[in-house]
GROMACS .gro file of C-alpha atoms in nm:
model
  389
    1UNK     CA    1  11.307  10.935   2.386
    2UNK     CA    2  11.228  10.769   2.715
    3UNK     CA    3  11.377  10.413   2.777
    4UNK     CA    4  11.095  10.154   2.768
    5UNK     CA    5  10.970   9.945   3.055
    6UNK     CA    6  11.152   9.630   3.143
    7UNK     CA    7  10.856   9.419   3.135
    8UNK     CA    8  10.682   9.548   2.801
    9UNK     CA    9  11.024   9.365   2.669
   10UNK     CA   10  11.001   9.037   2.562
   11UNK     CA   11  11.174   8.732   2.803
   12UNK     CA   12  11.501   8.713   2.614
   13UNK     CA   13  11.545   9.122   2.591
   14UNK     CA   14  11.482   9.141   2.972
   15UNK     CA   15  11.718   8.833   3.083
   16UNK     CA   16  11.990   8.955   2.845
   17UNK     CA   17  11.984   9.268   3.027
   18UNK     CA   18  12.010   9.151   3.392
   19UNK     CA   19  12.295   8.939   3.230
   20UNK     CA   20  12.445   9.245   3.100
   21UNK     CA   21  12.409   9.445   3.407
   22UNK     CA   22  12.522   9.219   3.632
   23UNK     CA   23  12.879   9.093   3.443
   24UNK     CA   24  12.918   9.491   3.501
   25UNK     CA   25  12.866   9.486   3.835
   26UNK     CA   26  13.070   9.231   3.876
   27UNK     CA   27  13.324   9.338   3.691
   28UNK     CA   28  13.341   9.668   3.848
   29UNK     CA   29  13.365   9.464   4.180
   30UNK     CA   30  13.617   9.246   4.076
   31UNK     CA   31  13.861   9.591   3.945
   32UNK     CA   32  13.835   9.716   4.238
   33UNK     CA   33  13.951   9.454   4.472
   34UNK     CA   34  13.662   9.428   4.672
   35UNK     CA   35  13.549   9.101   4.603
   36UNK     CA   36  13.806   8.889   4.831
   37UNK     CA   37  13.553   8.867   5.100
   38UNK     CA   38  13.701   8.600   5.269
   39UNK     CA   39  14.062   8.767   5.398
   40UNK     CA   40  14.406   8.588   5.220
   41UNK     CA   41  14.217   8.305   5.068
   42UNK     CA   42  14.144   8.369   4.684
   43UNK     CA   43  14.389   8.148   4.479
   44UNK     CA   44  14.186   8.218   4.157
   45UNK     CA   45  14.359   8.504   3.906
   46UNK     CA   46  14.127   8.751   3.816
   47UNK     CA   47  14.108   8.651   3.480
   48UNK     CA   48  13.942   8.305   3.620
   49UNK     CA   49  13.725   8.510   3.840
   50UNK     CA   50  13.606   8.699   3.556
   51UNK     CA   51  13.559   8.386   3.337
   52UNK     CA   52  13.334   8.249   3.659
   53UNK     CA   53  13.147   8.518   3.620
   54UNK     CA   54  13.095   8.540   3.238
   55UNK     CA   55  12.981   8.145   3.286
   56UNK     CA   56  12.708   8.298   3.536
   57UNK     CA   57  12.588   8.584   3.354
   58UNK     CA   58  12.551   8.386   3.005
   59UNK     CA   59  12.331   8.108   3.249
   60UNK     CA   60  12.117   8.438   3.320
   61UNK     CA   61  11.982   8.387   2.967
   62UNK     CA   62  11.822   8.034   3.072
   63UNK     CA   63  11.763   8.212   3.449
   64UNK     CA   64  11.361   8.107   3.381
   65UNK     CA   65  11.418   7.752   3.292
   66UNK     CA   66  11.467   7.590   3.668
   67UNK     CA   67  11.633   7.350   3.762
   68UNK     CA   68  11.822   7.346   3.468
   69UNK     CA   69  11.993   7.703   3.537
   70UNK     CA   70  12.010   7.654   3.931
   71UNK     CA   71  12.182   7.341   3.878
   72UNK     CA   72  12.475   7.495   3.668
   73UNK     CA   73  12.477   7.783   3.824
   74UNK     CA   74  12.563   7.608   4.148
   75UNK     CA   75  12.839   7.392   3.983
   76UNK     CA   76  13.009   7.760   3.853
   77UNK     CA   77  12.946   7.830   4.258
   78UNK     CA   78  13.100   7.574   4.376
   79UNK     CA   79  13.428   7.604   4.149
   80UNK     CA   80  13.424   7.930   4.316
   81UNK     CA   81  13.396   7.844   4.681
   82UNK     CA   82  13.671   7.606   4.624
   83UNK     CA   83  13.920   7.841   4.484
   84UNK     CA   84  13.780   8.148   4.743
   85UNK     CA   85  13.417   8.292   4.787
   86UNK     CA   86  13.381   8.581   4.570
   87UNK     CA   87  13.132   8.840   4.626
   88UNK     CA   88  13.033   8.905   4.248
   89UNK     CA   89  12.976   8.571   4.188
   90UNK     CA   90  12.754   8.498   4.534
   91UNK     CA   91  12.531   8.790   4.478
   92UNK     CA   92  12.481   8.682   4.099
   93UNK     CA   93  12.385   8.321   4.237
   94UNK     CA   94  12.151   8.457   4.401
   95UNK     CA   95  11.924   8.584   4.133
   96UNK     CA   96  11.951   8.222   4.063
   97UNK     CA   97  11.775   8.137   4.352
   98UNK     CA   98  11.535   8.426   4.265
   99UNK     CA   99  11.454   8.301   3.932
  100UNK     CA  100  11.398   7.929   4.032
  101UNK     CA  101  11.159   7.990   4.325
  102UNK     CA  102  10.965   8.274   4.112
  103UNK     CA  103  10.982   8.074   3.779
  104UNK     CA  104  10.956   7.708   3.873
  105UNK     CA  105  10.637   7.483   3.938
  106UNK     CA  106  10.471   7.495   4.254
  107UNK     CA  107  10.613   7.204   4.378
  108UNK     CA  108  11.001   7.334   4.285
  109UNK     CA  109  10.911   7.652   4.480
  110UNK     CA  110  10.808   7.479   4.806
  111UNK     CA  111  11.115   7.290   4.731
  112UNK     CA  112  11.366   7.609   4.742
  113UNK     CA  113  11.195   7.739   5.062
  114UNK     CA  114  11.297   7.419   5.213
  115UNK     CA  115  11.687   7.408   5.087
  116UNK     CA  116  11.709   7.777   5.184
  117UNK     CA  117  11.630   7.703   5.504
  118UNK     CA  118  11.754   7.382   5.568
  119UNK     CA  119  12.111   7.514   5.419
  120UNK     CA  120  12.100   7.767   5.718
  121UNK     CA  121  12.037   7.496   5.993
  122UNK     CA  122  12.300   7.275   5.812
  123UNK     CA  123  12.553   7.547   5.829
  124UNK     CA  124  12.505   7.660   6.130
  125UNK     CA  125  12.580   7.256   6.224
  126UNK     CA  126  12.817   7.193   6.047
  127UNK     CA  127  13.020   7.483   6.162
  128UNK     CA  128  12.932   7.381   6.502
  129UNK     CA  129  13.043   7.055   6.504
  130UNK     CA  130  13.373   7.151   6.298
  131UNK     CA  131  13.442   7.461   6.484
  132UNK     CA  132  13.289   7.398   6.877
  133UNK     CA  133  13.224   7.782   6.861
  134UNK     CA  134  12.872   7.913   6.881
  135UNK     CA  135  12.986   8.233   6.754
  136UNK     CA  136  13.107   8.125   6.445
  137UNK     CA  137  12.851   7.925   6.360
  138UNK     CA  138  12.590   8.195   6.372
  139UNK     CA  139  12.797   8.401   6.225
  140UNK     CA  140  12.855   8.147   5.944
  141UNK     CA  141  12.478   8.042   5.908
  142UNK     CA  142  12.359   8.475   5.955
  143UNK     CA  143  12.599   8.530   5.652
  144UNK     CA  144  12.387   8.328   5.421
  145UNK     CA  145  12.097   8.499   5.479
  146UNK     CA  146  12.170   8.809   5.264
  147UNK     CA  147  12.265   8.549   4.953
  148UNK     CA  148  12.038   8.258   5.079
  149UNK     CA  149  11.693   8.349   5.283
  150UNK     CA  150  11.679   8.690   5.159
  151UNK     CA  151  11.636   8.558   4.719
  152UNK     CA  152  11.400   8.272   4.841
  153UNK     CA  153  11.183   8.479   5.083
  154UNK     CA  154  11.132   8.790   4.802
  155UNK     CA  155  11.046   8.531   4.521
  156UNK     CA  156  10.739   8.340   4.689
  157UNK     CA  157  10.631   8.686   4.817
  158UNK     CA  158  10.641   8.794   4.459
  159UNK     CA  159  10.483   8.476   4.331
  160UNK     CA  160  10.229   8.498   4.606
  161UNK     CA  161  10.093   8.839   4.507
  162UNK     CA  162  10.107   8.707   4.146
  163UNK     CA  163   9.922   8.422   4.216
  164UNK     CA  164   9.698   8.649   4.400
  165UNK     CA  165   9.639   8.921   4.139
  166UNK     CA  166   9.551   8.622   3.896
  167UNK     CA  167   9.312   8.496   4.105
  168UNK     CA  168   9.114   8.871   4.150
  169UNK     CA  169   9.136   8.898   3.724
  170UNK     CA  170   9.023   8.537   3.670
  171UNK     CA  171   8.735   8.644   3.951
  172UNK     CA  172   8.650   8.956   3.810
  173UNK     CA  173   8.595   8.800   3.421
  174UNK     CA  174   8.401   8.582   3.599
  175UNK     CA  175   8.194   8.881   3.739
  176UNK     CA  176   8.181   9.013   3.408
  177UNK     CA  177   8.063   8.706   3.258
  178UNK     CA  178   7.791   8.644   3.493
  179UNK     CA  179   7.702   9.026   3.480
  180UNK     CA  180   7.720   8.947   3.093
  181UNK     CA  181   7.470   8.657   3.204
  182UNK     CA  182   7.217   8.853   3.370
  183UNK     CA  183   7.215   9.133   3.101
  184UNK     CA  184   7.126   8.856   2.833
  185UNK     CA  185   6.884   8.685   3.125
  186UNK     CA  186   6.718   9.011   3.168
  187UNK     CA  187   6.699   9.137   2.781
  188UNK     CA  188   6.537   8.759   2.686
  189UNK     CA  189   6.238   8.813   2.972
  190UNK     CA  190   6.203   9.156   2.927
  191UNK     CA  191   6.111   8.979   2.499
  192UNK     CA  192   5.886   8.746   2.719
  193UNK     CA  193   5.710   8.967   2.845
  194UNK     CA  194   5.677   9.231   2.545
  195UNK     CA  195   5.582   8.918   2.336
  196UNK     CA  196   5.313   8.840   2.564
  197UNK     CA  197   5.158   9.168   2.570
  198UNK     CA  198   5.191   9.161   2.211
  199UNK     CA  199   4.991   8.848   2.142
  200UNK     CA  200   4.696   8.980   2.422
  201UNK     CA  201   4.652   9.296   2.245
  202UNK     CA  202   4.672   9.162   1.906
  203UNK     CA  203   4.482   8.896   2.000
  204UNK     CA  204   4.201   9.062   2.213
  205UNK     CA  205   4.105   9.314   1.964
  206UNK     CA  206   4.139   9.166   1.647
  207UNK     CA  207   4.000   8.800   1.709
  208UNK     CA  208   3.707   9.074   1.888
  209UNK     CA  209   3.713   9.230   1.568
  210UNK     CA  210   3.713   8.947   1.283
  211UNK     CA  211   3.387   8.812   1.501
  212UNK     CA  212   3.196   9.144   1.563
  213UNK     CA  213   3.274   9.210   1.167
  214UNK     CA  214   3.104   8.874   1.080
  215UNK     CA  215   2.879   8.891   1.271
  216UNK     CA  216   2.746   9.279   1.201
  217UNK     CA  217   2.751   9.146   0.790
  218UNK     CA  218   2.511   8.906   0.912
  219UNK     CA  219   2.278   9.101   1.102
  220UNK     CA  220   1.935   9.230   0.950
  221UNK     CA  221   1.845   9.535   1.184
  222UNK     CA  222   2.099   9.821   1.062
  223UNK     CA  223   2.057   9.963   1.406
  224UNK     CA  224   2.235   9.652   1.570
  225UNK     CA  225   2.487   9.618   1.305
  226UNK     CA  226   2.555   9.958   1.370
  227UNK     CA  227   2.623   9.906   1.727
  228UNK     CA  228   2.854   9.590   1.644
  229UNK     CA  229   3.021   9.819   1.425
  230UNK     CA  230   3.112  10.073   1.685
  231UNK     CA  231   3.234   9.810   1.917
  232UNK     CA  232   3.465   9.722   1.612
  233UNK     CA  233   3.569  10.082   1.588
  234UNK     CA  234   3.667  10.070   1.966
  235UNK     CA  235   3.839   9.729   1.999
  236UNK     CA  236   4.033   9.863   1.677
  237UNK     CA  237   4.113  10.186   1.824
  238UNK     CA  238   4.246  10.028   2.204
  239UNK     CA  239   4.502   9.820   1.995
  240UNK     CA  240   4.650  10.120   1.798
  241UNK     CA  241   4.645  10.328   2.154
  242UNK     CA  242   4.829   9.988   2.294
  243UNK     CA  243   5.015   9.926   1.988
  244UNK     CA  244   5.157  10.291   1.986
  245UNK     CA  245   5.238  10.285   2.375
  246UNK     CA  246   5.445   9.970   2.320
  247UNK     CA  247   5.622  10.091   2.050
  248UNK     CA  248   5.693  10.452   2.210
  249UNK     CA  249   5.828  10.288   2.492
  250UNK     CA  250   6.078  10.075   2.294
  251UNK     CA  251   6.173  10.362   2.115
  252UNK     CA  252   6.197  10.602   2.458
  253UNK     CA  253   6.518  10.749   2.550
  254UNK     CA  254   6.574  10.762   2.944
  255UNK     CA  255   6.166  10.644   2.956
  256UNK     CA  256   6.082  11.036   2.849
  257UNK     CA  257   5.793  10.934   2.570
  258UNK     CA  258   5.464  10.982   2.662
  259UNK     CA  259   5.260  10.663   2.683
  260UNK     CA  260   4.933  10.529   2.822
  261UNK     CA  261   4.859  10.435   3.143
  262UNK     CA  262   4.862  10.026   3.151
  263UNK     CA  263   4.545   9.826   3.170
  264UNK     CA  264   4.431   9.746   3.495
  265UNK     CA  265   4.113   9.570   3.656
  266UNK     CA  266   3.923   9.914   3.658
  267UNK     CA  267   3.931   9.902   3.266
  268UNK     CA  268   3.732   9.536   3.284
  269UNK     CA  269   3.439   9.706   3.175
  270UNK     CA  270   3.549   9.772   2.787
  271UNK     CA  271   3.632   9.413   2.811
  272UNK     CA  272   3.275   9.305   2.923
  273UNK     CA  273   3.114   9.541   2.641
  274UNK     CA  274   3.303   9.438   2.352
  275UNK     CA  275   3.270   9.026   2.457
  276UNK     CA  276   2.916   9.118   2.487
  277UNK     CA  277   2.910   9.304   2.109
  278UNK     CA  278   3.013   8.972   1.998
  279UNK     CA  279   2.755   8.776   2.059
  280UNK     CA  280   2.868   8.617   2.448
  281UNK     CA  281   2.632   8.655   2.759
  282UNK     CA  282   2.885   8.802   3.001
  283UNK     CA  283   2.793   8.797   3.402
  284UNK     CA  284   3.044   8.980   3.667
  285UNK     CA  285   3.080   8.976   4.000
  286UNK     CA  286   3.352   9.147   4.122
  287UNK     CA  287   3.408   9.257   4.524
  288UNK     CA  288   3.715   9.469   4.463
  289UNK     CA  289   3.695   9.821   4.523
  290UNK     CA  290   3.852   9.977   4.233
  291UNK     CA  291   3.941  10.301   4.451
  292UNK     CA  292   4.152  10.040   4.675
  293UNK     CA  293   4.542  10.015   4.522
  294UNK     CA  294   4.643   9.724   4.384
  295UNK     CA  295   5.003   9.615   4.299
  296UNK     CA  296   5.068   9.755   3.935
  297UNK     CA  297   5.176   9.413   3.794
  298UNK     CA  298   4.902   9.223   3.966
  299UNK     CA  299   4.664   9.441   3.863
  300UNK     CA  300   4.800   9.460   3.466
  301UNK     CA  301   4.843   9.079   3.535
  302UNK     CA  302   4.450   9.043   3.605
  303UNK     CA  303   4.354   9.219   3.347
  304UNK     CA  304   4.546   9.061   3.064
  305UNK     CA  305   4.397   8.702   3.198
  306UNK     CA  306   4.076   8.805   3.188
  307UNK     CA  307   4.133   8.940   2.845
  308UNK     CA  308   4.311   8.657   2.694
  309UNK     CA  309   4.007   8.444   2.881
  310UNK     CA  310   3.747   8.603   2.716
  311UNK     CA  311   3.906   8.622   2.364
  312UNK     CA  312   3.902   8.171   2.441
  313UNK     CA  313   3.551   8.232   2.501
  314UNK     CA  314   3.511   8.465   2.183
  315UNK     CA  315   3.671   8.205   1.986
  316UNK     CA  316   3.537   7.856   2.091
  317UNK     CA  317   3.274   7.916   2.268
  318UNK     CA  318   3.062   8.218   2.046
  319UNK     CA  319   2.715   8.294   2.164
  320UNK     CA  320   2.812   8.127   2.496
  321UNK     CA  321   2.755   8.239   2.902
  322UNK     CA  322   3.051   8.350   3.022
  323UNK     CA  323   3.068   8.407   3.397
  324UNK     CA  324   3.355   8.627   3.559
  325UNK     CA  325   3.455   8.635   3.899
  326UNK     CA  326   3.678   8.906   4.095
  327UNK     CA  327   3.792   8.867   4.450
  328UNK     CA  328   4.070   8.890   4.708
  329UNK     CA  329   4.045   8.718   5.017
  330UNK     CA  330   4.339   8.670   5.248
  331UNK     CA  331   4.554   8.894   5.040
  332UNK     CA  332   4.517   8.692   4.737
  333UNK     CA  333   4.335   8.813   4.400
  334UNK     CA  334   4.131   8.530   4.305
  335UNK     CA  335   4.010   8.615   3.894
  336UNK     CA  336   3.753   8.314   3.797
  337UNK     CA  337   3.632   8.306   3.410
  338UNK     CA  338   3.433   7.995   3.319
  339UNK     CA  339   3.242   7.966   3.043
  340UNK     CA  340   2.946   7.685   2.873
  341UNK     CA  341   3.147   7.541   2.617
  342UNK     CA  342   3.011   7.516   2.268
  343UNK     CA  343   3.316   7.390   2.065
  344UNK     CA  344   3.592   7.158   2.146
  345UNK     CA  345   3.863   7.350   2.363
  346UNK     CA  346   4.288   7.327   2.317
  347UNK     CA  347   4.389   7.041   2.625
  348UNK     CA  348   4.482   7.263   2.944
  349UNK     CA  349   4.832   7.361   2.898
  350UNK     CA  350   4.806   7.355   2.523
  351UNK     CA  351   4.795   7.705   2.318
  352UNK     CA  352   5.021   7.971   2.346
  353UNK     CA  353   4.707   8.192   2.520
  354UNK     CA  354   4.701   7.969   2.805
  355UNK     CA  355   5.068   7.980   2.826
  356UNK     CA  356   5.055   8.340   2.820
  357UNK     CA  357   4.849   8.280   3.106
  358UNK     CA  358   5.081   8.095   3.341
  359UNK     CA  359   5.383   8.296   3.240
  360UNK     CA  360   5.205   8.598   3.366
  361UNK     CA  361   5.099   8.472   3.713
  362UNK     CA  362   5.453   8.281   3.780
  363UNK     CA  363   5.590   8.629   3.717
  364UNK     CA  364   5.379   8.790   4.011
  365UNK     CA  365   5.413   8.492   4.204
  366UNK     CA  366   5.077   8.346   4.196
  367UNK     CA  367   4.934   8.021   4.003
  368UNK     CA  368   4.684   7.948   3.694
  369UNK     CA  369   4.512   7.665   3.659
  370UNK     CA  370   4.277   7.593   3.302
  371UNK     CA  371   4.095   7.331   3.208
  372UNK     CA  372   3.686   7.126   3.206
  373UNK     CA  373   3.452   7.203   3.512
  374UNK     CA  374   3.196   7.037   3.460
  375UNK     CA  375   3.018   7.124   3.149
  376UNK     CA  376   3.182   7.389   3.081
  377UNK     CA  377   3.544   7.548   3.089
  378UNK     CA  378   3.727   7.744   3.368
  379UNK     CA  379   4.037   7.987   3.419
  380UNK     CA  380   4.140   8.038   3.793
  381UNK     CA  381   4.431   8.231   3.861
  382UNK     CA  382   4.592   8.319   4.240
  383UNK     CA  383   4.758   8.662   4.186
  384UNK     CA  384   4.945   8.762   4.548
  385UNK     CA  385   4.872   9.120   4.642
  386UNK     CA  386   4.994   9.115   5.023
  387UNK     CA  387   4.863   9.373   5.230
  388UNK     CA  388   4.733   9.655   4.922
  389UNK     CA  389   4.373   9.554   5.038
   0.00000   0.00000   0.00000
């Protein structure tokens, strides 16, 4: 069975094992003789040596909890210096330093690079003023490097790259929240924009078709009511075609279903016919080629204004003059509906047709405006095509 990691442990586990490992160390050091490292001065029996190093490795369990550890450990360290530097208990003070530059605050860390090096230069004075020997004093202050510099220097490279790798997770959930963002951004307008085409076909055709109906139960000449009738038959038709194009393409997989081409400008002529079947007086004048491209969405865009214009017309102003106008000048498609008005008319701004309206030319980047001209009612909108004509 293979040993587990040292950091899938808990805290405790792991400390009580570098305590463990280390008092072994030590004490193999210590039987061995090798830990006088300072020649004929070690007045300490090794039964105090080994109870100096017991006090270290139990203050291994608290190693984490700085200053509190440092600060006893360096007591036991100092017992130790006094009776004879021992090498067991050095290089266990040192994981001391580890722990409290890798564990502490901030602040405490910037603190131990400080005393690390600051101990050096005060050695290396010390011993210089004591001794008048340059040698010895770098030799005293290189010494502490190994159980000084070295402990201090690894930790706040450690805690550096920690910090670090924190700061790429905490930026990458951020990424993912954001993406997270724009998926939710994106699902709610692509709902927008199905709900608008929703309410134009729905209502289009069927406000086209509750009029014609009434309207063909109150005609005398069978003939013309017959004619009214077809018209009915076709509006009714176009919104199952639409209806079923819509809801193939919710239901496509990789966009493979079939659907039908979208409306465009070139289809305004169904429009003009069924407005007329219901009783308007529709006049166009359009100067766009429809064998010239236009921009798909501008051109869908066009058409469903007209079409939600005319079903206004259909419903307020019935029996009316309706006058539509197609151009593009200056690479802008200019559509113009304006109609006599018969009945009083939603305030511009007000219905959800008109708001339709807007939220289809803001999404091409042009303008609507709605509202009285004169005596009668108009819808301009400002559709950007660039250079397509």
């Amino acid at each position: 069975m293979p040993l587990p990691r040292l950091r899938s442990l808990p805290v405790w586990q792991q400390d009580g094992l570098i305590a463990l490992a280390s008092w072994l160390l030590g004490f193999l050091v210590y039987a061995t003789g090798a830990h006088r490292i300072v020649s004929g001065y070690d007045h300490a029996a090794l039964g105090v040596r080994l109870l100096e190093l017991g006090m270290l490795c139990g203050l291994q369990l608290i190693r984490r909890r700085a200053p509190l550890a440092l600060v006893l450990a360096t007591a036991v360290v100092a017992a130790d210096l006094w009776l004879g530097p021992s090498l067991p208990v050095l290089i266990v003070y040192t994981d001391f330093l580890y722990a409290a530059t890798l564990y502490g605050t901030r602040r405490a860390s910037r603190v131990m690079i400080g005393l690390a090096a600051l101990s050096v230069v005060g050695v290396l004075a010390a011993v210089l003023v004591l001794a008048q020997q340059w040698r010895t004093a770098v030799l005293a202050a290189v010494s502490l490097l190994p159980f000084v510099i070295t402990p201090v220097w690894w930790a706040a490279n450690v805690r550096q790259q920690r910090d670090v790798a924190e700061t790429e997770r905490a930026n990458a959930a951020q990424v993912a929240k954001i993406a997270d963002l724009d998926r939710r951004a994106a699902v709610a307008a692509e709902r927008g924009r199905m709900a608008r085409d929703l309410h134009d076909v729905i209502a289009g055709h069927l406000s086209a078709i509750a009029i014609q109906s009434e309207a063909a139960l109150s005609l005398p000449d069978p003939k013309l009511a017959k004619a009214v009738l077809e018209s009915v038959r076709e509006n009714s038709v176009s919104a199952l075609e639409e209806m079923r194009a819509m809801i193939g393409l919710l239901k496509a997989d990789g966009g493979a279903a079939e659907t039908t081409a979208p409306a465009r400008l070139a289809d305004l002529a169904k429009l003009v016919e069924s407005a007329r079947a219901s009783g308007l007086e529709v006049h166009v004048d359009s100067t766009v080629d429809d064998r010239l491209p236009l921009p798909a969405a501008v051109d869908l865009t066009a058409y469903r204004i007209a079409q939600e214009a005319l079903t206004n017309a259909v419903k307020h102003a019935p029996g009316g003059r309706v006058d539509i106008a197609v151009h593009c000048v200056d690479g802008v498609l200019a559509v113009e509906v304006r109609n006599d008005v018969r009945a009083p008319l939603p305030a511009a701004g007000g219905g959800t047709g008109l708001l339709s309206m807007r939220e289809r030319a803001d999404a091409v980047g042009g303008e609507l405006t709605a509202g009285p001209a004169g005596d009668g009612w108009l819808v301009r909108a400002e559709l950007p095509v660039g250079g397509a004509l």
